[in-house]
Coordinates of C-alpha atoms and ligand atoms in Angstrom, one line a residue:
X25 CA 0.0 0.0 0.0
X26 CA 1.9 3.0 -1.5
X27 CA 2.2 6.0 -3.1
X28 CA 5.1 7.0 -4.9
X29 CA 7.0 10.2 -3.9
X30 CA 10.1 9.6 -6.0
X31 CA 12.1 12.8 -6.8
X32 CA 10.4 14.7 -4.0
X33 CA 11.8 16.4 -1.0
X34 CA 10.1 16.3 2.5
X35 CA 11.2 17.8 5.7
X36 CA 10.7 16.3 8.9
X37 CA 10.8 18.1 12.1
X38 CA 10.5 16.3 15.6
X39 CA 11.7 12.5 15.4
X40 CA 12.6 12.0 18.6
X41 CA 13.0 8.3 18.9
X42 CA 11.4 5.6 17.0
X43 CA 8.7 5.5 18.7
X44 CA 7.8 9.4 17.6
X45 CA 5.2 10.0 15.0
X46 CA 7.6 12.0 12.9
X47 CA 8.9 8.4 12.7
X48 CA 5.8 7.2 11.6
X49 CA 5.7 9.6 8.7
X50 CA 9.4 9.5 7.9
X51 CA 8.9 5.2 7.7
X52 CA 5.4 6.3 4.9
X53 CA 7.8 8.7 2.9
X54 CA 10.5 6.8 3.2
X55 CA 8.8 3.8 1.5
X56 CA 7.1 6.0 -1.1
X57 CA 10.8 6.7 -2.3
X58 CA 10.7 10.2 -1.1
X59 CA 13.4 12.1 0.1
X60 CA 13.9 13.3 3.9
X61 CA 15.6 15.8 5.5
X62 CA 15.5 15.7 9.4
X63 CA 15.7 18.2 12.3
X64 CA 16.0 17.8 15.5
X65 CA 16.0 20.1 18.6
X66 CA 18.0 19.1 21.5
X67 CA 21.7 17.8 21.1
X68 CA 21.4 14.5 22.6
X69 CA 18.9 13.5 19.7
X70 CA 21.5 13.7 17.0
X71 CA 23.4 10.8 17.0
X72 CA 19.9 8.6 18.2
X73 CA 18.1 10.3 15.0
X74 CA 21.0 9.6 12.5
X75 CA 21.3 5.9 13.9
X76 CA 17.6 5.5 13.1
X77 CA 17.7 7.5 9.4
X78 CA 20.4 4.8 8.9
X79 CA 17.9 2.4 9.4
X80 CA 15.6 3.3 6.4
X81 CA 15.7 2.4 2.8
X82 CA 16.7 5.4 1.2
X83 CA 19.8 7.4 2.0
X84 CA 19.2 10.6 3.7
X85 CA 21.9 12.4 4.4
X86 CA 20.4 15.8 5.8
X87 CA 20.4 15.4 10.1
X88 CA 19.8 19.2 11.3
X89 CA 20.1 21.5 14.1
X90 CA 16.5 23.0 14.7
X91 CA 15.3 24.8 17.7
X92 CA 12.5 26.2 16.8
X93 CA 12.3 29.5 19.8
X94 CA 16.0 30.5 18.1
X95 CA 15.2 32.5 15.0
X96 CA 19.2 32.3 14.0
X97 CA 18.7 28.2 14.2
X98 CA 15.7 28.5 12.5
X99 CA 17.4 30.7 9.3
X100 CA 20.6 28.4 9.2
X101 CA 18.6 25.2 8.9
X102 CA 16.2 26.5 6.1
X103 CA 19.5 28.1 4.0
X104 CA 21.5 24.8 4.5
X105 CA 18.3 23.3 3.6
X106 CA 18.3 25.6 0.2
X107 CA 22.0 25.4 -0.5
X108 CA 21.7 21.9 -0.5
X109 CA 18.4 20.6 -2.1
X110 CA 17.2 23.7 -3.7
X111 CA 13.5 22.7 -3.9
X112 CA 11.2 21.3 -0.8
X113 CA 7.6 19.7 -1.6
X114 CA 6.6 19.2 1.8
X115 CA 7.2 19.8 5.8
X116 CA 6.1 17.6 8.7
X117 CA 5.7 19.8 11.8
X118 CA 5.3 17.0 14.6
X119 CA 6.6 19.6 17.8
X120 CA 5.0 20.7 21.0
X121 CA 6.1 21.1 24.1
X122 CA 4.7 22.1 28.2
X123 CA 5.8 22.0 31.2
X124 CA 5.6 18.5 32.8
X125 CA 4.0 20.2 35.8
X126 CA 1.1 22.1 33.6
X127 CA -0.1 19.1 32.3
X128 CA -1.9 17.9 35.6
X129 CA -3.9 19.8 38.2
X130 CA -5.9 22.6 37.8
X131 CA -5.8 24.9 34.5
X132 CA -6.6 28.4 36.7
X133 CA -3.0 27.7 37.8
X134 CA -1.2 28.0 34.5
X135 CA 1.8 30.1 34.6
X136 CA 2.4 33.2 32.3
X137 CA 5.7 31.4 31.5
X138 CA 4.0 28.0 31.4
X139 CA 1.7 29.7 29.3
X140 CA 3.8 31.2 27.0
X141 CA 6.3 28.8 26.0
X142 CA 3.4 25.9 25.0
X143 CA 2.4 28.9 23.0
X144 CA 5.8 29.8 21.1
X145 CA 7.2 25.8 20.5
X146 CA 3.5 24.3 20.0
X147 CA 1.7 26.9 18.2
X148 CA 3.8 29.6 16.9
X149 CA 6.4 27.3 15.8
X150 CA 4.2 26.0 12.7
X151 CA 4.1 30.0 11.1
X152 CA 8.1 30.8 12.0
X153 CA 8.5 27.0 9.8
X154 CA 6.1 27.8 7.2
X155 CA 7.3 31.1 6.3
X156 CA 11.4 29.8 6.6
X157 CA 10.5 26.5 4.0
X158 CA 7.8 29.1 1.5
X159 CA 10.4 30.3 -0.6
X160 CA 11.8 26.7 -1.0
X161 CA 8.5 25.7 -2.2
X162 CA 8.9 26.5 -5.7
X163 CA 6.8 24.1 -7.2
X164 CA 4.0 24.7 -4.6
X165 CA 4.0 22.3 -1.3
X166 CA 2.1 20.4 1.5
X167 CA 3.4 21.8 5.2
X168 CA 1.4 18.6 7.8
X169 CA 0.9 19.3 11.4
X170 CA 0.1 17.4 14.4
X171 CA -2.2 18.2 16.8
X172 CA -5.1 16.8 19.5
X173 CA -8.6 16.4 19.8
X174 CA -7.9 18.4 23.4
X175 CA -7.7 21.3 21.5
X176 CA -11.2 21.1 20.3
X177 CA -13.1 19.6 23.7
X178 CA -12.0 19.8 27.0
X179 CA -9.8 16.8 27.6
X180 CA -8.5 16.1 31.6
X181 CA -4.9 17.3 31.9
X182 CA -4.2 18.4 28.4
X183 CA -4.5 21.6 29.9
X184 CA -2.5 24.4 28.2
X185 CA -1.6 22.1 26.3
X186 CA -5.6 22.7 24.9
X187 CA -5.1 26.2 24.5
X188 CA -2.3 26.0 22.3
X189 CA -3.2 23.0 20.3
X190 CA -6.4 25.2 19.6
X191 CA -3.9 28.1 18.4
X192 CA -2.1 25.9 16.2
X193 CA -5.4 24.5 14.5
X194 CA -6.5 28.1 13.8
X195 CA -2.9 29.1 12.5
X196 CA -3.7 26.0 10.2
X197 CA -6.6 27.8 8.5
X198 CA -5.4 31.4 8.5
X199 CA -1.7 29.9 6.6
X200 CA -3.9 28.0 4.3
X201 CA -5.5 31.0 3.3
X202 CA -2.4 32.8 2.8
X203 CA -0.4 30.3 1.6
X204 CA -2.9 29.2 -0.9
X205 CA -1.8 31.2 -4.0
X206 CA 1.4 29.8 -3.6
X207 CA -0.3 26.3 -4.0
X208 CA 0.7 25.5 -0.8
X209 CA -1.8 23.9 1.0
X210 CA -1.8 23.3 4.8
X211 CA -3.2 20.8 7.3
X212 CA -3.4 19.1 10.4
X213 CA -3.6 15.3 11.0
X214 CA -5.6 15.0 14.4
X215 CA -4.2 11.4 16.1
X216 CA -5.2 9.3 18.5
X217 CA -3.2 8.7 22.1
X218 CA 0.2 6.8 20.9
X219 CA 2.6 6.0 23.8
X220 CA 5.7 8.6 22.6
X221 CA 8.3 9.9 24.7
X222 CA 5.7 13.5 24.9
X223 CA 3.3 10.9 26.9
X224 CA 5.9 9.7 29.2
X225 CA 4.7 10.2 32.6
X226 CA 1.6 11.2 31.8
X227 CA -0.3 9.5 34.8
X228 CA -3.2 7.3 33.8
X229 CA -1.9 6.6 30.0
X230 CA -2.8 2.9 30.0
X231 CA -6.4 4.1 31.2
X232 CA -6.9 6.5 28.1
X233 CA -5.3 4.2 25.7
X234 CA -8.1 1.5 27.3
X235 CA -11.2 3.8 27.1
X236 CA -10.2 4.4 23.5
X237 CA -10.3 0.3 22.7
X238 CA -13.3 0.2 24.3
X239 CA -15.4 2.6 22.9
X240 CA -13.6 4.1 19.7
X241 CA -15.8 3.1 16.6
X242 CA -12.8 0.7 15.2
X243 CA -12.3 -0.3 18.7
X244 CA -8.3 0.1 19.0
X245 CA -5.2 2.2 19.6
X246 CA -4.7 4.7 16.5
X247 CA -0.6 4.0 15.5
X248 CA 1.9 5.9 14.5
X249 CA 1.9 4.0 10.7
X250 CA -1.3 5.0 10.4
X251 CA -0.6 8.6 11.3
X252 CA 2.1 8.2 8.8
X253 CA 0.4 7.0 5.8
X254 CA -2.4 10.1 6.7
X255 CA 0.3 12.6 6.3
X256 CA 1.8 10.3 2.9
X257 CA -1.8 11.2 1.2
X258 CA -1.5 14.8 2.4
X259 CA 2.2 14.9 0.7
X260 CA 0.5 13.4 -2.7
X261 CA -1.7 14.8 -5.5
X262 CA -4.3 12.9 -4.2
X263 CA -4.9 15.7 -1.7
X264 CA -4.3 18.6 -3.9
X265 CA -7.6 19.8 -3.4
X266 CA -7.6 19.9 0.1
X267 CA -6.4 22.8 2.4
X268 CA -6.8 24.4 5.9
X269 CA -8.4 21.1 6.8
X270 CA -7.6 18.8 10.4
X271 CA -8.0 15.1 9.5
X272 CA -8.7 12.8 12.5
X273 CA -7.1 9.8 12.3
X274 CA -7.7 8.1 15.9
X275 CA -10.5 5.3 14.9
X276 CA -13.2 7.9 14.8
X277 CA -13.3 8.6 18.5
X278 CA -13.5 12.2 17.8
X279 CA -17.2 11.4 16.6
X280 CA -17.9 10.3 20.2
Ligands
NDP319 P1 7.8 13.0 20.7 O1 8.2 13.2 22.1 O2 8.4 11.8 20.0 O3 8.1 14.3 19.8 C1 8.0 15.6 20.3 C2 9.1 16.4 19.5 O4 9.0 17.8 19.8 C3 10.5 16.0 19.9 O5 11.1 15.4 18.8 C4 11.1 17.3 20.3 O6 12.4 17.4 19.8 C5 10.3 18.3 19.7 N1 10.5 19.6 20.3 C6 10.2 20.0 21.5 N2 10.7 21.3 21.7 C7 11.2 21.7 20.5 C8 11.9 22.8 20.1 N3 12.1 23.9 20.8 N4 12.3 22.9 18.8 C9 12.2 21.8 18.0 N5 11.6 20.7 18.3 C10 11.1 20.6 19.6 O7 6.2 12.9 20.7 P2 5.1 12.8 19.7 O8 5.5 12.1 18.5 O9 3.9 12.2 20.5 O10 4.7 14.3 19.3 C11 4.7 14.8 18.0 C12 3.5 15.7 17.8 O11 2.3 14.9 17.9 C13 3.3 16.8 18.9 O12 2.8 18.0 18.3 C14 2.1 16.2 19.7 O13 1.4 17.2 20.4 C15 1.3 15.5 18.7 N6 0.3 14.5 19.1 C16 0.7 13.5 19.9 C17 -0.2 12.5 20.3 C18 0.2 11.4 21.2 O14 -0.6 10.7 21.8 N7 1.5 11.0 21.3 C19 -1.6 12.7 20.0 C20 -1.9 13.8 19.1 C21 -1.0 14.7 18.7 P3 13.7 16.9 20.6 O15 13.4 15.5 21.0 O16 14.8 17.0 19.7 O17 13.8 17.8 21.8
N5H320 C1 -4.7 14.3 27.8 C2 -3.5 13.8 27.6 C3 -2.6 13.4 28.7 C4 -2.0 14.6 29.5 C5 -1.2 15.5 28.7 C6 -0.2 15.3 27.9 C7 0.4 16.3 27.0 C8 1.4 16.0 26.2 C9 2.0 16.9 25.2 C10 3.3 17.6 25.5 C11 3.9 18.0 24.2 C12 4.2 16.7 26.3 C13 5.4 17.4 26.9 O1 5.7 18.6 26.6 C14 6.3 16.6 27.8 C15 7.4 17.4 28.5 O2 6.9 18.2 29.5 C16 8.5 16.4 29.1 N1 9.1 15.6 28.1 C17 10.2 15.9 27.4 O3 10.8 16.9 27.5 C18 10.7 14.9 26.3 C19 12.1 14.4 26.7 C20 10.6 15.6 25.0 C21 11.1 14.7 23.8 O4 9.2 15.9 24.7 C22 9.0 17.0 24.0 N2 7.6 17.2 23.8 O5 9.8 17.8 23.6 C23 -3.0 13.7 26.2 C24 -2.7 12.4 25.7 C25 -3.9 11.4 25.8 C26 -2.3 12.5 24.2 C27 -1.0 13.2 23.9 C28 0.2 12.7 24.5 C29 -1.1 14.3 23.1 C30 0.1 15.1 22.7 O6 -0.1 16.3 22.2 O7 1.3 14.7 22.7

């Protein structure tokens, strides 16, 4: 079951390990004969993410630096990005982050800080990314985000997490629209729960992931291949009429 993507560039930002569903997608693309450039964030990633890229088919040689709250990172990535490939058809955006301490407890006790950096790393990030890769998108593009169905309804602990997921959704739709004469189009992928290193000590996982098997309409776990092959179709021509939109690919719990 693929599509092919041969001759096309992709860039994926946020694998963290291989459990990450940047993974998911890079593992799609990967098969589809695409090829990848990756960025990570902190240090101690690089040598896990270029041991995994080593694992897949195709030879990517791209690994970058790319904090996404440093501007300077930000610019040096996308040039090197340029200088070396010239033309990209599509990003993956699969970052977010929050204080481990804001994602439990009460909401009224978000911090301004607490408050602010979800905002700038899981929100803001996506328009700093999409304006460094729009001049590299020559040919047009597909820019794929990742976000939660906390952002939409009131989800226990997701907390700010909510808030900025919901700010991230709407930056979907206002990029689309301005975006859209470039023929980039832009779009979220809504997933399920999938045990990543983000849900790491998130208290009360295994009860989610259970609740989800029990009453999701196809009655399991969403995975991160599926996620993946959701964001290969957004990458294809099969979606080039679709823009601005958030696909929910977590067995139709969302309908719940
Ligand atoms: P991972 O922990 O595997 O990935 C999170 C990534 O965010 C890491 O690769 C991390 O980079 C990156 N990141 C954090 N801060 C920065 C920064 N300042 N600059 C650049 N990158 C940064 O978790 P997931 O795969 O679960 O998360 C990917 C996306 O999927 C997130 O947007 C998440 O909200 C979303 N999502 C996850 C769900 C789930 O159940 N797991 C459900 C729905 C959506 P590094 O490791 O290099 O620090
Ligand atoms: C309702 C839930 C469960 C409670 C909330 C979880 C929220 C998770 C999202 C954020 C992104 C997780 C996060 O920032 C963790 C960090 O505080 C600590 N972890 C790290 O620093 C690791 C090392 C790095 C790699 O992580 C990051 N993010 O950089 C939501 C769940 C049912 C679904 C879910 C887990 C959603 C989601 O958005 O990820």
């Amino acid at each position: 079951m693929s599509l092919s993507l041969q001759g096309k560039t992709f860039v994926i930002m946020g694998v963290a390990n291989k459990r990450s569903i940047a993974w998911g997608i890079a593992q799609s693309l990967d098969k589809a004969g695409a090829n990848i450039i990756f960025t990570y964030a902190g240090e101690r990633f690089e040598k896990p993410v270029r041991d995994l890229v080593a694992t897949l088919e195709g030879k990517h040689e791209l690994v970058l630096p790319c904090d996404v709250t440093n501007d300077e990172d930000v610019e040096r990535c996308f040039a090197t990005i340029g200088e070396t490939v010239g033309k990209v058809d599509g990003l993956a955006h699969c970052i977010a982050f929050a204080k481990t301490e804001e994602l439990a407890g009460n909401f009224s006790d978000t911090s301004r800080e607490g408050f602010l950096l979800a905002h700038n790393i899981s929100a803001f990030s996506l328009t700093v990314v999409a304006k460094a890769v729009k001049p590299l998108m020559t040919e047009g593009g597909s820019i794929v985000t990742l976000t939660y169905l906390g952002g939409e309804k009131v989800v226990p602990n997701y907390n700010i997490m909510g808030v900025a997921k919901a700010s991230l959704d709407m930056s979907v739709r206002y990029l689309a629209a301005d975006l859209g004469r470039y023929n980039i189009r832009v779009n979220a992928i809504s997933a399920g729960p999938i045990r990543t290193l983000s849900a790491k000590g998130v208290s009360d996982f295994n009860s989610v992931l259970k609740e989800i098997e029990e009453r999701a309409p196809l009655r399991r776990n969403t995975t991160p291949e599926e996620v993946g092959d959701t964001a290969l179709f957004l990458f294809s021509q099969l979606s080039r009429g679709i823009t601005g939109e958030t696909i929910h690919c977590d067995s139709g719990f969302h309908i719940l």
